[in-house]
Short mmCIF file of C-alpha atoms and ligand atoms in Angstrom, two decimals:
data_model
loop_
_atom_site.label_atom_id
_atom_site.label_comp_id
_atom_site.label_asym_id
_atom_site.label_seq_id
_atom_site.Cartn_x
_atom_site.Cartn_y
_atom_site.Cartn_z
CA UNK A 1 108.79 97.67 79.69
CA UNK A 2 108.14 98.97 83.15
CA UNK A 3 106.37 102.28 83.62
CA UNK A 4 108.14 105.05 85.51
CA UNK A 5 107.25 108.63 86.32
CA UNK A 6 110.40 110.11 84.78
CA UNK A 7 109.44 108.47 81.48
CA UNK A 8 105.84 109.69 81.79
CA UNK A 9 107.09 113.27 82.20
CA UNK A 10 108.60 112.98 78.71
CA UNK A 11 105.59 111.15 77.29
CA UNK A 12 102.91 113.79 77.92
CA UNK A 13 102.78 117.40 76.78
CA UNK A 14 100.74 118.56 79.78
CA UNK A 15 99.46 117.08 83.00
CA UNK A 16 98.48 113.45 83.55
CA UNK A 17 97.24 111.02 86.21
CA UNK A 18 99.29 107.90 86.96
CA UNK A 19 97.53 105.37 89.20
CA UNK A 20 99.37 102.55 90.97
CA UNK A 21 96.86 100.01 92.27
CA UNK A 22 96.57 96.41 93.47
CA UNK A 23 95.78 94.55 96.67
CA UNK A 24 97.48 95.02 100.01
CA UNK A 25 101.17 93.96 100.07
CA UNK A 26 101.50 94.41 96.32
CA UNK A 27 104.25 97.02 96.72
CA UNK A 28 102.29 100.12 95.73
CA UNK A 29 103.97 102.54 98.13
CA UNK A 30 107.39 101.10 97.26
CA UNK A 31 106.74 101.73 93.57
CA UNK A 32 105.54 105.26 94.34
CA UNK A 33 108.70 106.05 96.31
CA UNK A 34 110.94 104.55 93.60
CA UNK A 35 109.24 106.84 91.08
CA UNK A 36 109.84 109.94 93.22
CA UNK A 37 113.46 108.91 93.77
CA UNK A 38 113.98 108.62 90.01
CA UNK A 39 112.62 112.13 89.45
CA UNK A 40 114.91 113.50 92.18
CA UNK A 41 117.91 112.04 90.38
CA UNK A 42 116.57 113.35 87.04
CA UNK A 43 116.26 116.80 88.69
CA UNK A 44 120.01 116.88 89.30
CA UNK A 45 120.60 116.95 85.54
CA UNK A 46 117.43 118.35 83.93
CA UNK A 47 116.89 122.02 83.09
CA UNK A 48 113.22 121.88 84.11
CA UNK A 49 113.52 120.73 87.72
CA UNK A 50 110.24 119.32 89.04
CA UNK A 51 109.02 120.32 92.48
CA UNK A 52 107.54 117.26 94.22
CA UNK A 53 105.10 116.89 97.10
CA UNK A 54 103.97 113.61 98.68
CA UNK A 55 100.70 113.58 100.65
CA UNK A 56 99.60 110.92 103.12
CA UNK A 57 96.15 110.61 104.72
CA UNK A 58 95.82 111.30 108.42
CA UNK A 59 94.28 108.06 109.68
CA UNK A 60 93.62 108.95 113.30
CA UNK A 61 93.33 111.92 115.64
CA UNK A 62 97.00 112.17 116.55
CA UNK A 63 98.47 115.52 115.67
CA UNK A 64 100.85 114.88 112.83
CA UNK A 65 102.01 117.20 110.08
CA UNK A 66 104.69 115.15 108.41
CA UNK A 67 105.87 111.60 108.18
CA UNK A 68 108.78 109.92 106.49
CA UNK A 69 107.93 107.20 104.02
CA UNK A 70 110.79 104.88 103.25
CA UNK A 71 111.62 102.25 100.71
CA UNK A 72 114.87 100.34 101.11
CA UNK A 73 117.32 102.97 102.32
CA UNK A 74 115.56 105.86 100.60
CA UNK A 75 113.30 108.13 102.64
CA UNK A 76 110.80 110.69 101.43
CA UNK A 77 109.12 113.31 103.61
CA UNK A 78 105.33 113.30 103.32
CA UNK A 79 102.80 115.99 104.19
CA UNK A 80 100.05 114.44 106.31
CA UNK A 81 96.61 115.82 105.45
CA UNK A 82 93.14 115.15 106.92
CA UNK A 83 91.13 115.63 103.72
CA UNK A 84 90.94 116.77 100.09
CA UNK A 85 90.45 120.42 101.08
CA UNK A 86 93.84 120.36 102.82
CA UNK A 87 95.50 118.95 99.68
CA UNK A 88 93.93 121.68 97.54
CA UNK A 89 95.09 124.41 99.95
CA UNK A 90 98.66 123.10 100.12
CA UNK A 91 98.95 122.81 96.34
CA UNK A 92 97.50 126.30 95.85
CA UNK A 93 100.07 127.77 98.23
CA UNK A 94 103.19 125.84 97.16
CA UNK A 95 102.52 125.10 93.45
CA UNK A 96 104.36 121.76 93.09
CA UNK A 97 104.85 120.27 89.60
CA UNK A 98 104.40 116.68 90.77
CA UNK A 99 101.67 115.75 93.25
CA UNK A 100 102.06 112.29 94.79
CA UNK A 101 99.38 110.84 97.08
CA UNK A 102 99.69 107.58 99.00
CA UNK A 103 96.69 105.43 100.01
CA UNK A 104 93.99 107.41 98.23
CA UNK A 105 91.23 105.05 99.47
CA UNK A 106 91.40 106.83 102.83
CA UNK A 107 90.12 110.04 101.21
CA UNK A 108 86.75 110.77 99.58
CA UNK A 109 87.90 109.43 96.20
CA UNK A 110 85.29 111.22 94.07
CA UNK A 111 85.99 114.55 95.78
CA UNK A 112 89.71 113.99 95.30
CA UNK A 113 89.24 113.01 91.65
CA UNK A 114 87.46 116.30 90.91
CA UNK A 115 90.50 118.14 92.30
CA UNK A 116 92.99 115.91 90.44
CA UNK A 117 91.26 116.49 87.11
CA UNK A 118 91.50 120.25 87.67
CA UNK A 119 95.20 120.00 88.59
CA UNK A 120 96.07 117.68 85.68
CA UNK A 121 94.25 120.09 83.35
CA UNK A 122 96.54 122.82 84.73
CA UNK A 123 99.57 120.74 83.73
CA UNK A 124 100.38 118.99 87.02
CA UNK A 125 101.71 115.44 87.02
CA UNK A 126 99.69 113.33 89.47
CA UNK A 127 100.90 109.99 90.80
CA UNK A 128 99.01 108.05 93.44
CA UNK A 129 98.49 104.67 95.05
CA UNK A 130 95.04 103.24 95.79
CA UNK A 131 93.69 99.90 96.97
CA UNK A 132 91.33 98.66 94.29
CA UNK A 133 89.03 96.55 96.49
CA UNK A 134 87.98 96.29 100.12
CA UNK A 135 88.19 92.99 102.07
CA UNK A 136 84.91 91.81 100.52
CA UNK A 137 86.32 92.32 96.98
CA UNK A 138 84.09 95.35 96.41
CA UNK A 139 85.67 98.30 94.57
CA UNK A 140 86.11 101.36 96.78
CA UNK A 141 83.71 104.20 95.95
CA UNK A 142 85.14 106.37 93.20
CA UNK A 143 87.96 104.00 92.25
CA UNK A 144 86.33 102.97 88.94
CA UNK A 145 85.95 106.64 87.98
CA UNK A 146 89.57 107.26 88.97
CA UNK A 147 90.73 104.35 86.78
CA UNK A 148 88.71 105.70 83.84
CA UNK A 149 90.35 109.12 84.14
CA UNK A 150 93.95 107.89 84.54
CA UNK A 151 96.42 108.13 81.64
CA UNK A 152 98.52 105.40 83.26
CA UNK A 153 97.01 102.54 85.24
CA UNK A 154 99.45 100.07 86.75
CA UNK A 155 98.20 97.05 88.67
CA UNK A 156 100.66 95.28 90.96
CA UNK A 157 100.31 91.73 92.28
CA UNK A 158 101.86 90.18 95.39
CA UNK A 159 102.28 86.43 95.79
CA UNK A 160 99.26 84.47 97.05
CA UNK A 161 99.73 83.19 100.63
CA UNK A 162 97.52 80.22 99.72
CA UNK A 163 99.26 78.82 96.65
CA UNK A 164 102.30 80.93 95.75
CA UNK A 165 100.83 82.16 92.47
CA UNK A 166 99.85 85.75 91.74
CA UNK A 167 97.43 87.32 94.24
CA UNK A 168 94.76 89.89 93.49
CA UNK A 169 92.70 90.05 96.70
CA UNK A 170 93.19 91.29 100.27
CA UNK A 171 91.78 88.62 102.58
CA UNK A 172 90.86 89.69 106.09
CA UNK A 173 91.79 87.30 108.88
CA UNK A 174 90.08 89.21 111.70
CA UNK A 175 86.35 89.41 112.44
CA UNK A 176 85.90 93.17 112.46
CA UNK A 177 83.49 94.47 109.84
CA UNK A 178 85.16 97.85 109.44
CA UNK A 179 85.95 98.36 105.77
CA UNK A 180 89.16 100.24 106.42
CA UNK A 181 91.37 98.96 109.20
CA UNK A 182 94.66 100.55 110.09
CA UNK A 183 96.86 97.55 110.44
CA UNK A 184 99.49 95.36 108.94
CA UNK A 185 100.09 91.74 108.15
CA UNK A 186 98.28 90.40 111.23
CA UNK A 187 94.90 91.40 109.82
CA UNK A 188 95.16 90.67 106.09
CA UNK A 189 96.86 88.31 103.67
CA UNK A 190 97.05 88.46 99.87
CA UNK A 191 95.19 85.68 98.07
CA UNK A 192 94.50 84.88 94.42
CA UNK A 193 90.96 84.65 93.04
CA UNK A 194 90.86 80.84 93.30
CA UNK A 195 92.15 80.69 96.91
CA UNK A 196 89.87 83.57 97.93
CA UNK A 197 86.85 81.71 96.54
CA UNK A 198 87.72 78.66 98.65
CA UNK A 199 87.36 80.67 101.89
ZN1 ZN B 201 96.22 81.27 95.52
#
């Protein structure tokens, strides 16, 4: 059975951390948005309506306070934040019940995890997406610790561009050695372990 946030809200007495991971193009953000959409519909009927916030990392110097993240025809407003301190301040001020964070690898993951543990201990539901590995198949710093702390760990797999089977790696086509590149399909393709090893 598929995991969904509305089900997890019934499953746990207090707070919890739900991690959606996988390589690039595995549909992590889409799954995150679907989860938030389900809770919004649940909120129409439930007595205990859950206040949701979605954070996105600020990836460059452009001034930006909010951004709409969409999946199919459904759009969700996100709060764009530069760092973990900004997330902590926003949560302290607005006291959401559900804290969603997209693309956690762009933050200091260990610093963020310390905050998330505190918030989950306070009863907050945390849902986030994170890339598991960089282009060289190395785990991002702090991701292993994040996985260990999560109540729910969901790994998504796109289709391998090399063989059409299940992919688990993000293969970089460009020559830049920057670990994190802001870019789309032109720079990376999903590959499976076997196809990745042949490159
Ligand atoms: Zn393959």
